[in-house]
XYZ file of C-alpha atoms in Angstrom:
771
model
C -41.595 -32.250 12.700
C -41.439 -28.638 14.014
C -42.432 -26.972 10.736
C -45.874 -28.710 10.445
C -48.587 -26.171 9.823
C -46.105 -23.521 8.847
C -44.413 -23.233 5.495
C -40.969 -24.741 6.098
C -39.042 -22.176 4.071
C -40.866 -19.240 5.690
C -40.159 -20.692 9.154
C -36.435 -20.931 8.387
C -36.321 -17.395 6.984
C -38.116 -15.938 10.046
C -35.564 -17.610 12.329
C -32.741 -16.250 10.149
C -34.307 -12.746 10.366
C -34.157 -12.730 14.160
C -30.583 -14.057 13.990
C -29.599 -11.255 11.593
C -31.122 -8.667 13.933
C -29.158 -9.945 16.919
C -26.006 -10.316 14.806
C -26.229 -6.687 13.627
C -26.756 -5.284 17.132
C -24.079 -7.392 18.800
C -21.499 -7.007 16.010
C -21.903 -3.210 16.010
C -21.360 -2.977 19.789
C -18.483 -5.421 19.590
C -16.793 -3.322 16.899
C -17.436 -0.086 18.813
C -16.560 -1.201 22.329
C -14.508 -4.333 21.790
C -16.421 -6.079 24.636
C -16.067 -9.857 24.650
C -19.718 -10.348 25.739
C -21.016 -8.840 22.493
C -18.512 -10.893 20.544
C -19.947 -14.106 22.002
C -23.542 -12.986 21.258
C -22.514 -12.143 17.692
C -20.997 -15.617 17.288
C -24.196 -17.289 18.590
C -26.351 -15.193 16.248
C -24.026 -16.080 13.373
C -24.536 -19.799 14.124
C -28.343 -19.246 14.001
C -28.220 -17.292 10.715
C -25.891 -19.676 8.885
C -27.809 -22.761 10.021
C -31.229 -21.412 9.025
C -30.096 -20.011 5.679
C -28.444 -23.350 4.829
C -31.633 -25.217 5.837
C -33.825 -22.895 3.751
C -31.574 -23.478 0.755
C -31.903 -27.242 1.127
C -35.708 -26.974 1.383
C -35.952 -24.825 -1.743
C -33.835 -27.274 -3.777
C -35.827 -30.268 -2.496
C -32.678 -32.102 -1.383
C -33.709 -32.360 2.256
C -35.422 -35.595 3.346
C -34.767 -35.767 7.129
C -36.259 -32.433 8.229
C -36.838 -33.683 11.793
C -33.134 -34.501 12.211
C -32.080 -31.139 10.692
C -34.535 -29.175 12.832
C -33.343 -30.878 16.024
C -29.711 -30.251 15.093
C -30.331 -26.540 14.395
C -32.388 -25.952 17.550
C -29.861 -27.767 19.779
C -26.883 -25.921 18.282
C -28.655 -22.551 18.537
C -29.711 -23.106 22.158
C -26.185 -24.245 23.092
C -24.628 -21.137 21.501
C -27.069 -18.658 23.124
C -26.798 -20.315 26.540
C -22.993 -20.116 26.360
C -22.986 -16.472 25.191
C -25.566 -15.064 27.644
C -24.550 -17.140 30.688
C -20.789 -16.953 30.136
C -20.304 -14.630 33.134
C -21.989 -17.173 35.440
C -19.274 -19.764 34.839
C -16.648 -19.343 37.545
C -13.755 -20.205 35.213
C -13.102 -20.608 31.512
C -12.540 -24.279 32.238
C -16.194 -24.726 33.263
C -17.386 -22.802 30.207
C -15.349 -25.096 27.970
C -16.707 -28.111 29.862
C -20.268 -26.976 29.143
C -19.497 -26.576 25.434
C -17.854 -30.002 25.336
C -20.833 -31.729 27.013
C -23.368 -29.933 24.835
C -21.409 -30.767 21.695
C -21.260 -34.389 22.797
C -25.035 -34.435 23.217
C -25.554 -32.932 19.765
C -23.187 -35.414 18.147
C -24.837 -38.330 19.982
C -28.305 -37.293 18.878
C -27.115 -36.842 15.308
C -25.591 -40.351 15.294
C -28.894 -41.749 16.653
C -30.809 -40.193 13.745
C -28.292 -41.319 11.137
C -28.229 -44.919 12.384
C -32.016 -45.191 12.774
C -33.021 -42.946 9.862
C -36.664 -43.213 8.651
C -38.144 -40.235 6.843
C -41.694 -41.261 7.706
C -41.023 -41.816 11.411
C -41.656 -38.672 13.505
C -40.203 -40.488 16.544
C -36.815 -39.520 15.203
C -37.195 -36.166 16.946
C -37.425 -37.769 20.402
C -33.637 -37.665 21.207
C -33.512 -34.003 20.091
C -36.434 -33.152 22.382
C -34.660 -34.835 25.298
C -31.436 -32.929 24.496
C -33.334 -29.616 24.227
C -35.029 -30.302 27.545
C -31.688 -30.969 29.242
C -30.043 -27.872 27.764
C -33.000 -25.597 28.614
C -33.244 -27.030 32.123
C -29.534 -26.471 32.756
C -29.784 -22.897 31.450
C -32.799 -22.095 33.649
C -31.102 -23.656 36.694
C -27.939 -21.615 36.019
C -30.086 -18.469 35.742
C -31.753 -19.282 39.067
C -28.353 -19.521 40.824
C -27.199 -16.175 39.365
C -30.493 -14.295 38.924
C -29.101 -11.228 40.718
C -26.836 -10.505 37.730
C -29.147 -11.662 34.909
C -32.416 -10.317 33.455
C -35.848 -11.939 33.446
C -35.949 -11.951 29.667
C -33.423 -14.775 29.741
C -35.518 -16.710 32.262
C -38.530 -16.302 29.997
C -36.566 -17.496 26.950
C -35.257 -20.599 28.741
C -38.723 -21.355 30.164
C -40.332 -21.155 26.696
C -37.557 -23.418 25.386
C -38.393 -26.005 28.083
C -42.080 -25.875 27.056
C -41.122 -26.350 23.395
C -39.043 -29.422 24.301
C -41.913 -30.901 26.340
C -44.343 -30.367 23.444
C -41.895 -32.082 21.136
C -41.786 -35.100 23.476
C -45.589 -35.354 23.375
C -45.728 -34.985 19.575
C -47.155 -31.453 19.530
C -44.737 -30.366 16.822
C -46.711 -27.324 15.628
C -46.866 -25.911 19.159
C -43.204 -26.748 19.692
C -42.274 -24.873 16.491
C -44.168 -21.760 17.572
C -42.680 -21.900 21.086
C -39.156 -22.255 19.668
C -39.858 -19.303 17.362
C -40.988 -17.316 20.437
C -37.569 -17.801 22.130
C -35.760 -15.918 19.367
C -37.409 -12.481 19.942
C -36.787 -12.963 23.675
C -33.069 -13.411 22.979
C -33.197 -10.375 20.654
C -34.876 -8.292 23.403
C -32.170 -9.361 25.891
C -29.502 -8.266 23.407
C -31.208 -4.905 22.942
C -31.592 -4.512 26.724
C -27.875 -5.084 27.246
C -27.054 -2.437 24.645
C -29.465 0.113 26.183
C -28.090 -0.561 29.684
C -24.522 -0.073 28.524
C -25.450 3.113 26.663
C -27.103 4.569 29.768
C -24.109 3.711 31.899
C -21.777 5.168 29.289
C -23.819 8.393 29.185
C -23.585 8.896 32.952
C -19.938 7.976 32.942
C -19.273 10.306 29.991
C -20.896 13.221 31.822
C -18.871 12.510 34.934
C -15.686 12.156 32.893
C -16.422 15.431 31.098
C -16.856 17.294 34.369
C -13.702 15.760 35.760
C -11.821 16.476 32.554
C -12.861 20.135 32.703
C -11.754 20.419 36.293
C -8.530 18.552 35.568
C -7.874 20.802 32.572
C -8.174 23.852 34.770
C -5.990 22.298 37.428
C -3.449 21.213 34.829
C -3.320 24.693 33.342
C -2.582 26.116 36.761
C -0.091 23.365 37.523
C 1.581 24.007 34.187
C 2.039 27.652 35.033
C 3.467 26.795 38.435
C 5.691 24.048 36.960
C 7.059 26.410 34.337
C 7.871 28.972 36.998
C 9.571 26.341 39.163
C 11.507 24.559 36.424
C 12.667 27.669 34.556
C 16.048 27.681 36.323
C 18.686 25.169 37.348
C 20.253 27.408 40.019
C 19.274 25.906 43.387
C 18.733 29.207 45.314
C 16.607 30.559 42.462
C 14.594 27.327 42.311
C 13.921 27.421 46.063
C 12.873 31.072 45.888
C 10.357 30.347 43.124
C 9.141 27.223 44.895
C 8.272 29.104 48.091
C 6.538 31.870 46.168
C 4.597 29.666 43.707
C 3.353 27.116 46.239
C 2.299 29.810 48.719
C 0.247 31.585 46.072
C -1.192 28.306 44.786
C -2.742 27.398 48.164
C -3.265 31.072 49.219
C -0.858 30.714 52.139
C 0.501 33.751 54.037
C 3.995 32.357 54.477
C 6.155 29.454 53.347
C 9.452 27.933 54.495
C 11.610 25.493 52.498
C 13.719 23.283 54.788
C 16.620 21.203 53.458
C 18.714 18.597 55.311
C 21.990 19.824 56.793
C 25.255 17.991 57.286
C 23.677 15.589 59.798
C 20.938 14.509 57.388
C 17.271 14.922 58.258
C 18.038 15.367 61.965
C 19.134 18.948 61.262
C 17.162 21.124 58.849
C 18.274 24.439 57.393
C 15.934 27.186 56.218
C 16.935 27.372 52.564
C 14.179 29.782 51.426
C 11.177 31.620 52.894
C 8.262 33.682 51.648
C 5.921 35.925 53.689
C 2.888 38.151 53.591
C 3.761 41.237 55.599
C 1.439 44.155 55.569
C -0.500 44.987 52.427
C 1.818 43.647 49.734
C 3.702 40.478 48.775
C 7.278 40.498 49.934
C 9.881 37.956 48.880
C 12.851 37.407 51.181
C 15.604 36.343 48.825
C 18.367 35.633 51.336
C 19.625 32.079 51.329
C 19.267 31.638 55.120
C 21.616 28.720 55.667
C 22.622 30.066 59.062
C 19.164 29.293 60.516
C 19.131 25.630 61.545
C 16.499 23.706 63.477
C 16.345 20.220 64.922
C 13.591 18.014 63.528
C 13.216 16.312 66.912
C 12.048 19.647 68.397
C 8.958 19.622 66.166
C 7.026 16.373 66.439
C 4.699 17.060 63.485
C 7.633 17.917 61.232
C 9.534 14.814 62.298
C 6.440 12.669 61.766
C 5.979 14.043 58.232
C 9.629 13.413 57.324
C 9.776 9.894 58.725
C 6.448 8.758 57.283
C 6.748 10.869 54.111
C 3.152 11.892 54.645
C 1.455 15.266 54.588
C 0.341 16.744 57.949
C -2.466 19.328 58.395
C -2.217 21.358 61.620
C -5.471 23.327 61.648
C -5.929 23.233 65.413
C -4.173 25.655 67.823
C -2.672 22.829 69.883
C -0.952 21.612 66.703
C 0.270 24.744 64.945
C 1.460 26.364 68.175
C 4.261 23.778 68.155
C 5.938 25.914 65.484
C 6.043 29.126 67.552
C 9.716 28.678 68.456
C 10.540 28.250 64.742
C 8.812 31.551 63.920
C 10.660 33.244 66.737
C 14.013 32.027 65.414
C 13.207 33.351 61.957
C 11.878 36.618 63.342
C 8.288 36.261 62.201
C 6.214 35.442 65.271
C 2.948 34.915 63.387
C 1.289 31.573 64.170
C -1.726 29.976 62.605
C -2.905 26.859 60.696
C 0.082 25.077 59.174
C 0.528 22.554 56.355
C 3.634 20.350 56.552
C 4.521 18.829 53.163
C 7.553 16.480 52.912
C 9.613 16.731 49.720
C 10.814 13.337 48.469
C 11.887 11.962 45.130
C 12.532 8.316 44.210
C 12.554 7.106 47.841
C 14.920 9.921 48.853
C 13.931 12.626 51.337
C 14.946 16.019 49.932
C 13.491 18.164 52.690
C 10.160 19.657 53.751
C 7.967 22.677 53.104
C 5.916 24.527 55.727
C 2.934 26.615 54.603
C 0.776 28.661 56.973
C -1.830 31.352 57.572
C -1.247 34.370 59.780
C -4.953 34.601 60.599
C -6.265 31.820 62.774
C -9.689 31.954 61.141
C -8.290 30.602 57.873
C -7.567 26.874 57.511
C -6.204 24.587 54.838
C -8.810 22.510 52.992
C -8.359 19.050 51.571
C -8.229 20.507 48.061
C -5.366 22.788 49.190
C -3.564 19.784 50.618
C -4.138 17.790 47.429
C -2.941 20.647 45.214
C 0.156 21.084 47.366
C 0.836 17.358 47.163
C 0.522 17.423 43.376
C 2.885 20.369 43.108
C 5.424 18.681 45.352
C 6.252 16.188 42.595
C 7.317 19.107 40.397
C 9.110 20.752 43.301
C 11.024 17.566 44.122
C 11.991 17.135 40.467
C 13.115 20.759 40.185
C 15.212 20.537 43.369
C 16.668 17.229 42.306
C 17.469 18.600 38.835
C 19.113 21.675 40.341
C 21.225 19.510 42.621
C 22.013 17.225 39.727
C 23.048 20.229 37.652
C 25.349 21.384 40.444
C 26.752 17.871 40.743
C 27.252 17.629 36.970
C 28.898 21.040 36.940
C 31.271 20.005 39.713
C 31.958 16.708 37.969
C 32.585 18.528 34.693
C 35.191 20.692 36.378
C 36.718 17.623 38.010
C 36.695 15.773 34.674
C 38.337 18.746 32.978
C 41.076 18.592 35.579
C 41.397 14.842 35.125
C 41.490 15.336 31.371
C 44.377 17.728 31.707
C 46.166 15.250 33.964
C 45.434 12.373 31.579
C 46.706 14.414 28.656
C 49.907 15.060 30.563
C 50.204 11.357 31.396
C 49.477 10.457 27.769
C 52.169 12.884 26.632
C 54.618 11.321 29.090
C 53.723 7.822 27.908
C 54.065 8.906 24.309
C 57.513 10.315 25.108
C 58.467 7.034 26.787
C 57.105 5.065 23.842
C 59.094 7.174 21.409
C 62.284 6.818 23.443
C 62.394 3.026 23.705
C 64.547 1.114 21.219
C 61.960 -1.591 20.445
C 59.444 -1.031 17.704
C 55.816 -0.997 18.830
C 52.840 -1.314 16.476
C 49.263 -1.464 17.789
C 46.475 -2.531 15.437
C 42.768 -3.233 15.619
C 41.277 -6.699 15.430
C 41.111 -6.281 11.657
C 44.825 -5.433 11.453
C 44.642 -1.662 10.852
C 47.472 0.211 12.559
C 46.414 2.810 15.148
C 49.776 3.428 16.855
C 53.402 3.145 15.845
C 56.543 4.611 17.435
C 59.740 5.979 15.899
C 61.606 2.700 16.393
C 58.945 0.894 14.339
C 59.460 3.384 11.520
C 63.193 2.781 11.606
C 63.024 -1.010 11.761
C 60.291 -1.397 9.143
C 61.773 1.292 6.860
C 58.296 2.856 6.585
C 57.121 6.297 7.709
C 54.501 6.579 10.391
C 52.079 8.302 8.022
C 52.230 5.254 5.749
C 51.676 2.882 8.685
C 48.708 4.549 10.425
C 45.343 3.427 9.131
C 46.914 0.766 6.901
C 46.851 -2.997 7.295
C 50.339 -4.538 7.574
C 49.247 -8.124 7.315
C 52.734 -9.245 6.368
C 54.175 -8.224 9.765
C 51.540 -10.163 11.692
C 51.838 -13.122 9.347
C 55.602 -13.219 9.874
C 55.200 -13.006 13.661
C 52.580 -15.750 13.749
C 54.393 -18.028 11.295
C 57.808 -17.678 12.914
C 56.411 -18.295 16.402
C 54.468 -21.371 15.364
C 51.118 -19.547 15.361
C 51.352 -18.979 19.113
C 50.569 -15.389 20.035
C 52.984 -14.028 22.631
C 55.940 -16.254 21.723
C 59.147 -14.606 20.506
C 59.778 -15.035 16.812
C 62.743 -14.276 14.516
C 62.190 -13.553 10.831
C 63.700 -11.643 7.955
C 62.409 -8.194 7.015
C 64.224 -6.878 3.983
C 67.924 -7.059 4.737
C 67.317 -7.188 8.519
C 66.689 -9.884 11.060
C 63.800 -8.940 13.343
C 62.788 -10.597 16.620
C 59.440 -9.834 18.197
C 56.220 -11.064 19.679
C 52.510 -10.578 19.086
C 50.073 -10.231 22.015
C 46.310 -9.607 22.148
C 44.860 -6.460 23.706
C 41.697 -7.250 25.663
C 39.136 -5.420 27.754
C 38.654 -6.400 31.435
C 35.677 -8.515 30.349
C 37.823 -10.420 27.832
C 36.599 -8.693 24.666
C 39.327 -8.514 22.006
C 40.317 -4.978 20.979
C 43.280 -5.722 18.761
C 46.939 -6.750 18.839
C 50.228 -5.178 19.840
C 53.455 -6.199 18.127
C 56.780 -5.510 19.875
C 59.965 -6.183 17.875
C 63.573 -5.119 17.546
C 66.372 -5.315 15.037
C 68.615 -8.261 15.927
C 70.660 -8.270 12.745
C 73.945 -7.645 14.549
C 73.154 -10.143 17.289
C 72.280 -12.801 14.734
C 75.455 -12.075 12.798
C 77.456 -12.352 16.033
C 75.724 -15.635 16.868
C 76.403 -16.992 13.411
C 80.045 -15.937 13.707
C 80.227 -17.624 17.095
C 78.601 -20.766 15.729
C 81.005 -20.841 12.789
C 83.923 -20.361 15.165
C 82.703 -23.164 17.409
C 82.154 -25.420 14.407
C 85.646 -24.644 13.070
C 87.306 -25.198 16.443
C 85.318 -28.365 17.017
C 86.336 -29.789 13.653
C 89.961 -28.832 14.328
C 89.823 -30.545 17.719
C 88.195 -33.681 16.339
C 91.251 -34.614 14.241
C 93.855 -34.658 17.080
C 91.328 -36.285 19.422
C 90.792 -39.059 16.890
C 94.542 -39.560 16.603
C 95.012 -39.621 20.371
C 92.168 -42.090 20.715
C 93.645 -44.328 18.035
C 97.127 -44.386 19.537
C 95.768 -45.036 23.016
C 93.877 -48.040 21.662
C 97.076 -49.272 19.967
C 99.022 -48.942 23.186
C 96.271 -50.704 25.084
C 96.429 -53.679 22.695
C 100.242 -53.977 23.298
C 101.392 -52.578 19.948
C 103.990 -50.469 21.764
C 105.353 -53.261 23.898
C 104.559 -54.766 27.263
C 103.182 -52.416 29.906
C 102.921 -52.589 33.621
C 99.540 -52.598 35.356
C 100.014 -49.022 36.447
C 100.766 -47.939 32.848
C 97.673 -49.762 31.580
C 95.607 -48.016 34.235
C 96.947 -44.633 33.088
C 96.057 -45.495 29.483
C 92.480 -46.354 30.525
C 92.157 -42.962 32.228
C 93.493 -41.280 29.082
C 91.072 -43.328 26.948
C 88.069 -42.401 29.083
C 88.899 -38.704 29.018
C 89.615 -38.863 25.297
C 86.215 -40.410 24.718
C 84.659 -37.641 26.813
C 86.520 -35.021 24.792
C 85.392 -36.646 21.538
C 81.785 -36.705 22.828
C 82.035 -33.065 23.865
C 83.452 -32.073 20.465
C 80.667 -33.989 18.694
C 78.117 -32.186 20.871
C 79.646 -28.836 20.011
C 79.499 -29.647 16.321
C 75.913 -30.851 16.615
C 74.915 -27.774 18.615
C 76.498 -25.523 16.008
C 74.680 -27.281 13.190
C 71.464 -27.163 15.188
C 71.721 -23.391 15.680
C 72.551 -22.854 12.017
C 69.888 -25.379 11.008
C 72.440 -27.143 8.860
C 72.149 -30.652 10.263
C 72.671 -33.018 7.364
C 72.313 -36.747 7.369
C 73.684 -39.301 4.955
C 71.024 -41.975 5.204
C 71.765 -45.604 4.491
C 70.699 -48.941 5.965
C 71.990 -49.184 9.521
C 72.043 -52.190 11.846
C 70.480 -50.592 14.903
C 71.229 -53.604 17.107
C 74.931 -53.176 16.363
C 74.728 -49.452 17.208
C 73.104 -50.324 20.559
C 75.730 -53.001 21.355
C 78.620 -50.630 20.507
C 77.157 -47.918 22.755
C 76.723 -50.450 25.604
C 80.289 -51.759 25.163
C 81.679 -48.216 25.302
C 79.845 -47.612 28.590
C 80.863 -50.871 30.287
C 83.566 -49.284 32.412
C 81.148 -46.672 33.812
C 78.525 -49.360 34.348
C 80.907 -51.606 36.258
C 82.285 -48.704 38.280
C 78.790 -47.811 39.587
C 77.581 -51.452 39.773
C 74.656 -50.752 37.454
C 72.527 -53.540 36.006
C 72.386 -52.866 32.242
C 69.988 -55.073 30.230
C 69.526 -54.996 26.429
C 66.314 -56.392 24.885
C 66.183 -56.205 21.075
C 63.477 -57.797 18.956
C 65.000 -60.385 16.595
C 65.239 -59.776 12.836
C 64.797 -56.009 12.917
C 64.774 -54.225 9.586
C 67.755 -51.897 9.160
C 67.190 -48.321 10.215
C 67.216 -45.625 7.537
C 69.703 -43.045 8.829
C 73.223 -41.813 9.418
C 75.185 -44.358 11.524
C 77.387 -41.716 13.161
C 74.411 -39.617 14.220
C 72.413 -42.657 15.364
C 75.400 -43.680 17.478
C 75.541 -40.145 18.895
C 71.835 -40.380 19.813
C 72.401 -43.665 21.653
C 75.517 -42.334 23.408
C 73.698 -39.225 24.601
C 70.644 -41.125 25.910
C 72.801 -43.779 27.574
C 75.058 -41.093 29.089
C 71.953 -39.330 30.415
C 70.730 -42.585 32.035
C 74.166 -43.285 33.580
C 74.360 -39.777 35.027
C 71.011 -39.779 36.783
C 70.807 -43.418 37.931
C 72.197 -44.014 41.423
C 74.628 -46.846 42.192
C 73.226 -50.388 41.965
C 70.394 -49.140 39.772
C 68.891 -50.720 36.680
C 69.019 -49.553 33.050
C 67.068 -51.279 30.292
C 67.586 -50.716 26.570
C 64.949 -52.128 24.249
C 64.182 -51.966 20.553
C 61.185 -53.153 18.589
C 59.562 -52.702 15.205
C 56.012 -51.320 14.844
C 53.545 -50.168 12.191
C 52.758 -46.446 12.243
C 50.777 -44.139 9.982
C 52.742 -41.869 7.655
C 51.570 -38.557 6.198
C 49.526 -40.466 3.581
C 47.622 -42.446 6.248
C 49.132 -45.755 5.182
C 50.837 -48.016 7.769
C 54.651 -48.240 7.530
C 57.411 -49.946 9.497
C 59.314 -47.947 12.108
C 61.858 -48.750 14.829
C 61.140 -47.706 18.408
C 64.165 -47.591 20.729
C 63.938 -46.764 24.418
C 66.186 -46.480 27.455
C 64.558 -46.873 30.852
C 66.376 -46.153 34.124
C 65.619 -46.142 37.836
C 67.024 -42.675 38.376
C 65.704 -39.574 40.124
C 62.901 -38.946 37.624
C 61.582 -35.717 36.108
C 58.600 -33.683 37.368
C 55.668 -33.449 34.890
C 56.047 -29.685 34.497
C 59.614 -30.190 33.179
C 58.784 -32.812 30.526
C 58.413 -30.182 27.816
C 61.531 -28.257 28.908
C 64.244 -30.866 29.134
C 64.701 -30.961 25.334
C 65.554 -27.253 25.234
C 69.152 -26.059 24.973
C 71.081 -25.576 28.225
C 68.135 -26.597 30.385
C 69.137 -28.221 33.672
C 66.676 -30.054 35.884
C 65.865 -28.394 39.222
C 66.250 -31.604 41.216
C 69.289 -31.307 43.556
C 70.442 -34.823 42.583
C 70.204 -33.824 38.908
C 72.332 -30.736 39.570
C 75.001 -32.877 41.225
C 75.068 -35.136 38.150
C 76.477 -32.262 36.069
C 76.272 -31.978 32.295
C 76.119 -29.091 29.839
C 72.360 -29.247 29.255
C 72.856 -29.779 25.499
C 72.597 -33.559 25.253
C 68.836 -33.970 25.043
C 68.475 -30.935 22.780
C 70.972 -32.530 20.385
C 69.098 -35.833 20.577
C 65.854 -34.093 19.679
C 67.395 -32.285 16.715
C 69.112 -35.433 15.367
C 65.985 -37.580 15.749
C 63.813 -34.985 13.998
C 66.430 -34.661 11.238
C 65.880 -38.402 10.620
C 62.115 -37.806 10.353
C 61.511 -39.255 13.789
C 60.313 -38.163 17.178
C 61.550 -38.400 20.770
C 59.554 -38.260 24.014
C 59.903 -38.990 27.725
C 57.842 -40.772 30.334
C 58.919 -40.167 33.907
C 57.836 -40.083 37.540
C 59.798 -38.442 40.299
C 61.634 -41.043 42.388
C 60.794 -43.923 40.024
C 62.980 -43.166 37.020
C 62.609 -42.076 33.401
C 62.086 -43.698 30.025
C 63.356 -41.896 26.899
C 62.075 -43.295 23.616
C 62.529 -42.318 19.992
C 61.189 -43.613 16.714
C 62.922 -43.617 13.304
C 61.897 -45.094 9.953
C 63.283 -48.380 8.699
C 64.844 -48.827 5.292
C 61.692 -50.580 4.149
C 59.495 -47.691 5.325
C 61.543 -45.014 3.563
C 61.751 -46.560 0.105
C 60.543 -44.058 -2.484
C 59.001 -41.546 -0.015
C 59.747 -39.085 2.732
C 58.472 -40.392 6.016
C 56.597 -38.184 8.464
C 55.155 -39.112 11.786
C 51.628 -38.510 13.046
C 50.956 -36.154 15.924
C 50.118 -38.926 18.386
C 52.954 -40.272 20.488
C 53.511 -44.020 20.074
C 53.095 -46.084 23.176
C 56.041 -47.999 24.608
C 55.897 -51.730 23.958
């Protein structure tokens, strides 16, 4: 064991002492500088301290029996940690550093398992695997140092060499020598830590002195730049800014004259002398004129053009260079020539112009520090010029916006006048329903003052509009408001990006129109009922005459009676339609339900249409499921439904076509989700068909199909609307399936007597499929 000849507890405490010394030094530098290298050294020293203190505690309590295994574990772990911390910079990537830690950890774990499986407290050979592991780790560390010795110190090489010697002594059983050699590696690591700290402190001292000198110089430069910047940026008037720029920059670099050139109408090809400053005689003289009349071409001055195109400063200290500007001086009237500094003025990738600075005496030249100072000041100059131009632009835009505001106010006043003059009420509200605009018509219709409307929520108005229009925004709705009938619509107000701003309600008082419509409907209903009685009498007498009750008739007389009968039937059908339309408008359709033999209704409707069928040579087929339950409905209205659908099929089916009438009984869900019995009746024809876009329109009042053949067929456009109203009054539903050129199939469903016993039947939203 390594601690032979040395008190074990004292050995552990000495090792812990060196670890504490390294931990204190590295942790202090890590806290002060935040350098990762010192953090790794502090972690390695912490591993050494914790391991040795724990081992000393076990020795003092007498609970440690395998000291050779513990000593090998501590030495291997410590060497692994210090090798990783001191040689971390030699690993090319973090991946290789992690690979080293993984391999070293694997070696430590393998050696520990060897000792645990072959444990013998009296056998010193247990330290052999630890000696081999220490030899491998020390050899790798020394080899890594050899490859990177230019960036590492010799103290590390000495520490790794001593560690190799300690491992070799351990292999040959010289445990006392090995313990002393291992102990010798710890001060070497401590010296390396101290050397790193001293090196960093020396470097920091030199760097701090350099930084201090630079900071002093920069402070002086910044103070001067601040003075110049304040002078430049103290105005937003462009001529004043240019005047101060020429004066301040010339004095800053001790120039005798300065020109500020700005682009003309043709861009940077033409430059205008916007400001100039000169040293004439024995005193400073500022020429304040805004010399826009003096223009030069950039192409005439190669150095100026080069500076503008490249956006780079040009120093013309040689006569062959600055003499190129003689013609410019002559144009300005100052024929002094000498060393010249050309400084482009640019801001955010935009060329704003250029500045020319020069000396009248040829002996003076511009130094690099002058050029650097001028370049630093140009950032302030460019910002000041850009701000002045921006201020001018904002001022012009403000005047333009003021003009636009006046125009918009006039337009708004005109629109307000138009809004107040229209007869329809208009109410605009936010998304939450609070009113922000209401016109005079809205006050009148709603019987509420505008002051009471604005800022308030009139939820009732929007609820009425949504409810009456079937919760479809934008659809016209009619509802009662007090003693008035109001018709209106509700539409969303959206931003161009689709964001909802609120709603606008447009409505008008239709009380008189509704009263007129009701009067018209009552008149039509009265006239229709008055016409029905004589038509019924005429029809009855014609049938009597046809049966021979009035005596024998010739063939020509019988033919006349058939014509009268057909037209009477048409008149009766028209009168029934008028009555149904009137009831539909007044929403007073009433049914007297009772059990009805639907097959008999179908046969009667077919028999009544036989003459029209024979005349057009139509093939009419009836297919009725046997033993149908009776329908629950009004027989007169069910007959009217069949007559209307059959008349529709006869109108739009060409000669020699086919018409099929079918009826079946099916199970459907009612409002309580329980299956009930219903009758489904359909009429299919081979007529002209209906386009898909018209399927939802053909059941509306007075709608006529756009197909030319449909127009020729005639009709009032009320038949299908009446069918829809009568079917829905029976608690049923009607729908159409059609293809252009192939024909149409109209189907409707009504409850049977069995389905309607003891409950009101309602249909689900899904359309039943045709059998």
